[in-house]
PDB file of C-alpha atoms in Angstrom:
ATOM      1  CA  UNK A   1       0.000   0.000   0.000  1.00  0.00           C
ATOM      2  CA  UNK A   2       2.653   2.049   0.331  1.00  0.00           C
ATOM      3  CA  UNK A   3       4.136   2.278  -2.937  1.00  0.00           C
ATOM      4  CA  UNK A   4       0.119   2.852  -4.404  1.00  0.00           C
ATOM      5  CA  UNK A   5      -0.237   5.785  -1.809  1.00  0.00           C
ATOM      6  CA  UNK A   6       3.416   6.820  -3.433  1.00  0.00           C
ATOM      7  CA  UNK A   7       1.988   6.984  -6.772  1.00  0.00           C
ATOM      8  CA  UNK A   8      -0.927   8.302  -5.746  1.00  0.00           C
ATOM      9  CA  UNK A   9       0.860  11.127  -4.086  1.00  0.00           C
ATOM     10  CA  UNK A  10       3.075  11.698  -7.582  1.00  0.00           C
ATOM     11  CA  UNK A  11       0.203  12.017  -9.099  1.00  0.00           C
ATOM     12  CA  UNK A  12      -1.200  14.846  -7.006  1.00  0.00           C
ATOM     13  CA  UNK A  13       2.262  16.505  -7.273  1.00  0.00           C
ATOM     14  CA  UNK A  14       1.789  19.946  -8.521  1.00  0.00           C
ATOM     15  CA  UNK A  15       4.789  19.152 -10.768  1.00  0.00           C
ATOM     16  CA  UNK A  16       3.184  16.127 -12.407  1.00  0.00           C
ATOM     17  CA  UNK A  17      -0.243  18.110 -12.805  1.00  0.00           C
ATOM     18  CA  UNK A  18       1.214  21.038 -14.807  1.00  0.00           C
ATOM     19  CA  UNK A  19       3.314  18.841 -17.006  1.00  0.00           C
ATOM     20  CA  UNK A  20       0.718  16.782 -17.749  1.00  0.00           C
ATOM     21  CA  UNK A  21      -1.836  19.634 -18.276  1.00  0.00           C
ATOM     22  CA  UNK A  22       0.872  21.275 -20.663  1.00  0.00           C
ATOM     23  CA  UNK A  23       1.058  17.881 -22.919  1.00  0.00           C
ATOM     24  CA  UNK A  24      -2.641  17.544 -22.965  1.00  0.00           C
ATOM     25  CA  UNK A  25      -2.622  21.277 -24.247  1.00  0.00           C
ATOM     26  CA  UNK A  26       0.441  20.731 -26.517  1.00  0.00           C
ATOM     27  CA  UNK A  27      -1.857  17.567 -27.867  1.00  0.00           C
ATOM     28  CA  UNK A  28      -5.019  19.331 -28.195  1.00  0.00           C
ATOM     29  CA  UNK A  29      -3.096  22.235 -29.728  1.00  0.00           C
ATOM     30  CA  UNK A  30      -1.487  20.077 -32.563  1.00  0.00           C
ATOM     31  CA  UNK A  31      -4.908  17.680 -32.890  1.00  0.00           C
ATOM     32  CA  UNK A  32      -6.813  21.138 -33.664  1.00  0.00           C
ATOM     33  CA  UNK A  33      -3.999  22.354 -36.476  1.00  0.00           C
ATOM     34  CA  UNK A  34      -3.479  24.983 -34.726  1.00  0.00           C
ATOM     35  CA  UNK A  35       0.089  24.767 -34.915  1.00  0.00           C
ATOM     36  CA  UNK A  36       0.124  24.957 -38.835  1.00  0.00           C
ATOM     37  CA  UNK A  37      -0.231  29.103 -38.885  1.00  0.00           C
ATOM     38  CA  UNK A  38      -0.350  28.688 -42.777  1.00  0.00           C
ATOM     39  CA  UNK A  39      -3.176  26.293 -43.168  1.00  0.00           C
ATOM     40  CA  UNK A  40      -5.257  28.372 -40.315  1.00  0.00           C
ATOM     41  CA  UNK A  41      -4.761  31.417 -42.137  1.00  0.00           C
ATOM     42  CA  UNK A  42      -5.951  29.409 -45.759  1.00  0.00           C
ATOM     43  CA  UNK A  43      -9.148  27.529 -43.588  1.00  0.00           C
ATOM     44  CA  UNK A  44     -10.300  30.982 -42.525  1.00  0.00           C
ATOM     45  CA  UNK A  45      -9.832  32.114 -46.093  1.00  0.00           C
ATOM     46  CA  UNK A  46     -11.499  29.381 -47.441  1.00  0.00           C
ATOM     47  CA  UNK A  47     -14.533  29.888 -44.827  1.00  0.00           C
ATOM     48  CA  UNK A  48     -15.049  33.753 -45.922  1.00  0.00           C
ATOM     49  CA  UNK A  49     -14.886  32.442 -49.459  1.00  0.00           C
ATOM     50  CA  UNK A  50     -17.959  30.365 -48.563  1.00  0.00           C
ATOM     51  CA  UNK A  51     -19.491  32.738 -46.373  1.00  0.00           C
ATOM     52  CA  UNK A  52     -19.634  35.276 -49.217  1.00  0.00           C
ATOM     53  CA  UNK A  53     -20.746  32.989 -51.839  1.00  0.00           C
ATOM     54  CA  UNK A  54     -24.164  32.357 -49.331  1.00  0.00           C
ATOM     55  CA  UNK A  55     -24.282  36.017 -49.100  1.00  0.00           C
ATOM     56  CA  UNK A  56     -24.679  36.389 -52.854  1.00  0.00           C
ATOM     57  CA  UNK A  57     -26.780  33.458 -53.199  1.00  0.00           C
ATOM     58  CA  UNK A  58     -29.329  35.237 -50.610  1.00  0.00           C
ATOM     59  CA  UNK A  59     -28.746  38.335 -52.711  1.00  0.00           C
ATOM     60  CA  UNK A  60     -29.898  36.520 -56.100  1.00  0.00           C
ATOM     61  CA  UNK A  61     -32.802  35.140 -54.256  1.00  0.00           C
ATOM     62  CA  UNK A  62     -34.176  38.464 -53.458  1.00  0.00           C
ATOM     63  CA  UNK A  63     -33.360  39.566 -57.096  1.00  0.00           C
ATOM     64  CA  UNK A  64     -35.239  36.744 -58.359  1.00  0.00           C
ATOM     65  CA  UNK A  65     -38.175  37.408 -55.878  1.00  0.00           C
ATOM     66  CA  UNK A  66     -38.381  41.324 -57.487  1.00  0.00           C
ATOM     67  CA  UNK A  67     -38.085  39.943 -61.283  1.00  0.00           C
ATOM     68  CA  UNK A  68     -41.127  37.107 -60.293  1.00  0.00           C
ATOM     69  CA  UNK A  69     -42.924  40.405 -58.519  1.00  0.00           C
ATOM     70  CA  UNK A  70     -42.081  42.439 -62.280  1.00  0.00           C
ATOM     71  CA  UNK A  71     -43.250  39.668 -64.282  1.00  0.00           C
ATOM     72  CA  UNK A  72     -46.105  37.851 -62.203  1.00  0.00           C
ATOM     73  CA  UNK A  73     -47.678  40.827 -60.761  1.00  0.00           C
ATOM     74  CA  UNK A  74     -46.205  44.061 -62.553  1.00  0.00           C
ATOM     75  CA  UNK A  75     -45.018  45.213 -59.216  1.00  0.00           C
ATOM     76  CA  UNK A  76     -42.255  47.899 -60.388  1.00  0.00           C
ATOM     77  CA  UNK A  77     -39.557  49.547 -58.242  1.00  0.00           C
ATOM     78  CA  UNK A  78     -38.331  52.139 -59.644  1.00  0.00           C
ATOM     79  CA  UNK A  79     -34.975  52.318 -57.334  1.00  0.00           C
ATOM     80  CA  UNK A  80     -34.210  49.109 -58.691  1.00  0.00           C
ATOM     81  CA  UNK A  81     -33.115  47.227 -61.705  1.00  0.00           C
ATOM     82  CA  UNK A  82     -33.367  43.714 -61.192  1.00  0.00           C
ATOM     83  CA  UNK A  83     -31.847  42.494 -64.603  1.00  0.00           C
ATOM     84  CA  UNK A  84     -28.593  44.442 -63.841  1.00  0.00           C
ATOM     85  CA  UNK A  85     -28.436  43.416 -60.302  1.00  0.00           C
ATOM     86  CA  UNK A  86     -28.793  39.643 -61.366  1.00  0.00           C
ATOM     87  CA  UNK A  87     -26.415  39.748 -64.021  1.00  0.00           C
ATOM     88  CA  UNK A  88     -23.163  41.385 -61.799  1.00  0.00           C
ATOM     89  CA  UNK A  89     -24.463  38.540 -59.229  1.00  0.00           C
ATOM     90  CA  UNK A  90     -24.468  35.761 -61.326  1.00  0.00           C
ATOM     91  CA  UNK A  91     -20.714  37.272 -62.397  1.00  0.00           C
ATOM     92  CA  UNK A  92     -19.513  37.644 -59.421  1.00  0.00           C
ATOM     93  CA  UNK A  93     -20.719  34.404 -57.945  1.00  0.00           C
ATOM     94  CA  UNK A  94     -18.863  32.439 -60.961  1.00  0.00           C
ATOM     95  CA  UNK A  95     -15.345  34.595 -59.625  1.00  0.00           C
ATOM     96  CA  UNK A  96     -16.547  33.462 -56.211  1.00  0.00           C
ATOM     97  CA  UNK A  97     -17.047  29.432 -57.572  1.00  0.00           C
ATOM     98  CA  UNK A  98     -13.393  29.979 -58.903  1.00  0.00           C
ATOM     99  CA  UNK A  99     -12.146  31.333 -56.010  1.00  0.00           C
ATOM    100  CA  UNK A 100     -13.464  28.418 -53.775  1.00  0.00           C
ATOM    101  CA  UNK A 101     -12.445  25.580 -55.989  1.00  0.00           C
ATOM    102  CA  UNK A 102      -8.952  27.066 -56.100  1.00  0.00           C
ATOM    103  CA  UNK A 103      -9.009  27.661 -52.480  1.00  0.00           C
ATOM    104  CA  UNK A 104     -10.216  24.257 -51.847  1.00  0.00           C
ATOM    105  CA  UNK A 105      -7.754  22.463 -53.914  1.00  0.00           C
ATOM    106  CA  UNK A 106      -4.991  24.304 -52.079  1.00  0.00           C
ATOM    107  CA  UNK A 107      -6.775  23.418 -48.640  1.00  0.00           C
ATOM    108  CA  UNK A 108      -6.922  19.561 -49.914  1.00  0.00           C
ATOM    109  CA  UNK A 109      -2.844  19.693 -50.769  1.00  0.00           C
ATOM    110  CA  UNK A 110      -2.152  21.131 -47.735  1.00  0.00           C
ATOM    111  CA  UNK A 111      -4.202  18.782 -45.153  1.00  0.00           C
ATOM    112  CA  UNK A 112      -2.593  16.294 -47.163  1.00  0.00           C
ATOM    113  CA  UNK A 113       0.625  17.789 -46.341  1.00  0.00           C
ATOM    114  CA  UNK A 114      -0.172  18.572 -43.005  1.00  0.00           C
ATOM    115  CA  UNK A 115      -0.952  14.755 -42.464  1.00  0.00           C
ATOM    116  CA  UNK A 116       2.338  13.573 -43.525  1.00  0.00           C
ATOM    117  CA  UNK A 117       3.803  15.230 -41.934  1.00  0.00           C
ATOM    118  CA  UNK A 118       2.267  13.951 -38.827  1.00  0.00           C
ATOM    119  CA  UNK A 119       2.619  10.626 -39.894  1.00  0.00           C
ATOM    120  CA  UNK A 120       6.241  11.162 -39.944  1.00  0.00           C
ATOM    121  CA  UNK A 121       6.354  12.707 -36.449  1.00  0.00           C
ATOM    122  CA  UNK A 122       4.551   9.834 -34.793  1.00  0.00           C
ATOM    123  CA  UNK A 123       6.414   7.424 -36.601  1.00  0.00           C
ATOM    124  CA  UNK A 124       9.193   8.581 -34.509  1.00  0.00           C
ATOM    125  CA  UNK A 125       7.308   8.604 -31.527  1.00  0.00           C
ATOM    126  CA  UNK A 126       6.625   5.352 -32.066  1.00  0.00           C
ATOM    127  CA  UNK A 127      10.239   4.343 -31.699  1.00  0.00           C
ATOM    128  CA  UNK A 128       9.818   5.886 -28.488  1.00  0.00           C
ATOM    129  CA  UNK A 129       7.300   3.829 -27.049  1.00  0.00           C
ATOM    130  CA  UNK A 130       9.497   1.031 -25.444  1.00  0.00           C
ATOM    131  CA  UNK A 131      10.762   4.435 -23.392  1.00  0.00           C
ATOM    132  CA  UNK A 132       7.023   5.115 -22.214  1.00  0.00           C
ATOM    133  CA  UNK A 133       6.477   4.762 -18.321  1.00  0.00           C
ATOM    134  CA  UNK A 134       3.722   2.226 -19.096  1.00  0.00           C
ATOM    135  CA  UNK A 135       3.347   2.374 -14.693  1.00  0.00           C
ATOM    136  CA  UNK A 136       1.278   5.880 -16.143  1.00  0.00           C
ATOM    137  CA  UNK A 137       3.729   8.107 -13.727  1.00  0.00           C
ATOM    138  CA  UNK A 138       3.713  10.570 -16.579  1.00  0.00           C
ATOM    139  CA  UNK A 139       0.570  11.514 -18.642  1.00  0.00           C
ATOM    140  CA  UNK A 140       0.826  10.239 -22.179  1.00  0.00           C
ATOM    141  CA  UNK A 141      -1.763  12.131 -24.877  1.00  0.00           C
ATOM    142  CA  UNK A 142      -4.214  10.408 -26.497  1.00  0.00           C
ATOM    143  CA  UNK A 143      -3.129   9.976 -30.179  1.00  0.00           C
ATOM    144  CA  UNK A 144      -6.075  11.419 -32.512  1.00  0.00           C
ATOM    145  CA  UNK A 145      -7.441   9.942 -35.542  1.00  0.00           C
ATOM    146  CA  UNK A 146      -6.113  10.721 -38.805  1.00  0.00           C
ATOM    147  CA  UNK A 147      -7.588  13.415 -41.384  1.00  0.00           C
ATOM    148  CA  UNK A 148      -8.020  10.835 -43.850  1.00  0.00           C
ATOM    149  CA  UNK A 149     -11.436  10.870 -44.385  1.00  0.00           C
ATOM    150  CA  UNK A 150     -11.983  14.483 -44.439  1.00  0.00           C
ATOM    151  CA  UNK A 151      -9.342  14.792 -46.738  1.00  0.00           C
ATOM    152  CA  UNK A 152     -10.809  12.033 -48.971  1.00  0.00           C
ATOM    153  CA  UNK A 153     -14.201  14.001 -49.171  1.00  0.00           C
ATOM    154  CA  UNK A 154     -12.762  17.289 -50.196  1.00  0.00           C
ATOM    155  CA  UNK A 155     -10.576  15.330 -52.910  1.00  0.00           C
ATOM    156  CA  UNK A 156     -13.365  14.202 -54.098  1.00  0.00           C
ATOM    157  CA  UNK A 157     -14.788  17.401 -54.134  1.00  0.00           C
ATOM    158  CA  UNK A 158     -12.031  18.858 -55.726  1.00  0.00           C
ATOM    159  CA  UNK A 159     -11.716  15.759 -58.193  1.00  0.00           C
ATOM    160  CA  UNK A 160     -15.410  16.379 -59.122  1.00  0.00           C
ATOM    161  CA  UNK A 161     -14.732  19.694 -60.430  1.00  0.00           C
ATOM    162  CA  UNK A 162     -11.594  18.807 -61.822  1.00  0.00           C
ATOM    163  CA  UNK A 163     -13.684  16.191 -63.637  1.00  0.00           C
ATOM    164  CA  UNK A 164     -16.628  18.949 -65.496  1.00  0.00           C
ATOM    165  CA  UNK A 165     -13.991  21.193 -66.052  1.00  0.00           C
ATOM    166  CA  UNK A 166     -12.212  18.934 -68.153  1.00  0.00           C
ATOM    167  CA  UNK A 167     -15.209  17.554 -69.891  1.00  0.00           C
ATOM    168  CA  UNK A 168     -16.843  21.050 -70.003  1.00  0.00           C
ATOM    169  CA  UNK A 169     -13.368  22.245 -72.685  1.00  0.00           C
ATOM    170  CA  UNK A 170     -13.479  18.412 -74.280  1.00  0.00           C
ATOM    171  CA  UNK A 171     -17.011  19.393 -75.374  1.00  0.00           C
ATOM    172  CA  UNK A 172     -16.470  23.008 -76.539  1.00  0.00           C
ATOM    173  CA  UNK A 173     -13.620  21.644 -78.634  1.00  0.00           C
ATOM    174  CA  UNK A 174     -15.861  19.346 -80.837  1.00  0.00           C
ATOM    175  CA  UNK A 175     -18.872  21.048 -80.134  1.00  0.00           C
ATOM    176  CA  UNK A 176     -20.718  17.710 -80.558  1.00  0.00           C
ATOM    177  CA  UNK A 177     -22.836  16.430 -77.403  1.00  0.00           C
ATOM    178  CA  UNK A 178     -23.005  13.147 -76.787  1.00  0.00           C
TER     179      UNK A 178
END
C-alpha cells in the first residue's frame, strides 16, 4: 500500500499536474492544427470564401423574388433594376465558384501535407514507445485519428470539379454532345 499511496501522491504533485496539463494542451493544440499558422490562415480564407458565396446566393434570391414580382404581378420599383443586379451577381458568384475551388484544392494539398507530416512525427514517436512509463507516472496524450477521411471528401470534391472542367473544354472543342 505504500508504494500505491506513493503513486498516488506523484500524481497529485503539482509538478506532475502542470506537465501533464501542458502535454494535454500541446496535444489538443497540434490535434486542432493549430500549430500549422499557414493552413489556419488558408481555412479561414477558405470559410469567408464560402461565407460570401451564401451572401450572394441570398442576394440573387431576393433579385429573383423582385423579377417574379415584375413579371407575375407588374409590381415595379423604380430604385431598382433587377436584370442588372442579377447579371453582376451571377458574375460575381462564378469569380466566387473559382475562387473556392482554387481555395479548396490548395486546402486539400495542404491537409494532405499537413498529415504527412504527422505521420512522420509519430512514426518517430513510435520508436519511443518502449521508453514510455507504461506504470502511467507521466501523462501520455491520447493519439487522434487521422484526417483521412476528411481529406478524402474534399478530394473528391475537388476531383469532381476537376472532372466537369475537363469535360466542359473536351465538349467546346468538338462542339458535338453526346
Amino acid at each position: 500500500t505504500s508504494q500505491l499511496s506513493n503513486s498516488s501522491e506523484k500524481a497529485r504533485d503539482p509538478r506532475t499536474l502542470a506537465q501533464g496539463h501542458q502535454a494535454f494542451l500541446a496535444a489538443l493544440h497540434a490535434g486542432l492544427l493549430l500549430d500549422n499558422s499557414q493552413l489556419v490562415i488558408d481555412l479561414r480564407s477558405f470559410l469567408n470564401l464560402i461565407d460570401h458565396y451564401v451572401a450572394l446566393f441570398r442576394r440573387l434570391q431576393t433579385i429573383w423574388e423582385g423579377l417574379d414580382l415584375q413579371e407575375d404581378d407588374g409590381v415595379v420599383d423604380a430604385f431598382s433594376n433587377y436584370a442588372q443586379d442579377e447579371t453582376s451577381v451571377l458574375a460575381e458568384m462564378s469569380r466566387s465558384r473559382t475562387l473556392f475551388e482554387e481555395a479548396l484544392t490548395s486546402l486539400v494539398t495542404k491537409l494532405k501535407d499537413t498529415e504527412k507530416e504527422k505521420e512522420r512525427l509519430l512514426s518517430g514517436m513510435a520508436s519511443d514507445v518502449g521508453q514510455l512509463d507504461l506504470q502511467r507516472e507521466i501523462f501520455v496524450p491520447w493519439r487522434p485519428r487521422t484526417m483521412d477521411r476528411l481529406i478524402m471528401r474534399l478530394d473528391l470534391l475537388a476531383g469532381a470539379h476537376e472532372r466537369v472542367t475537363h469535360d466542359d473544354e473536351n465538349e467546346g472543342i468538338d462542339g458535338l454532345d453526346d
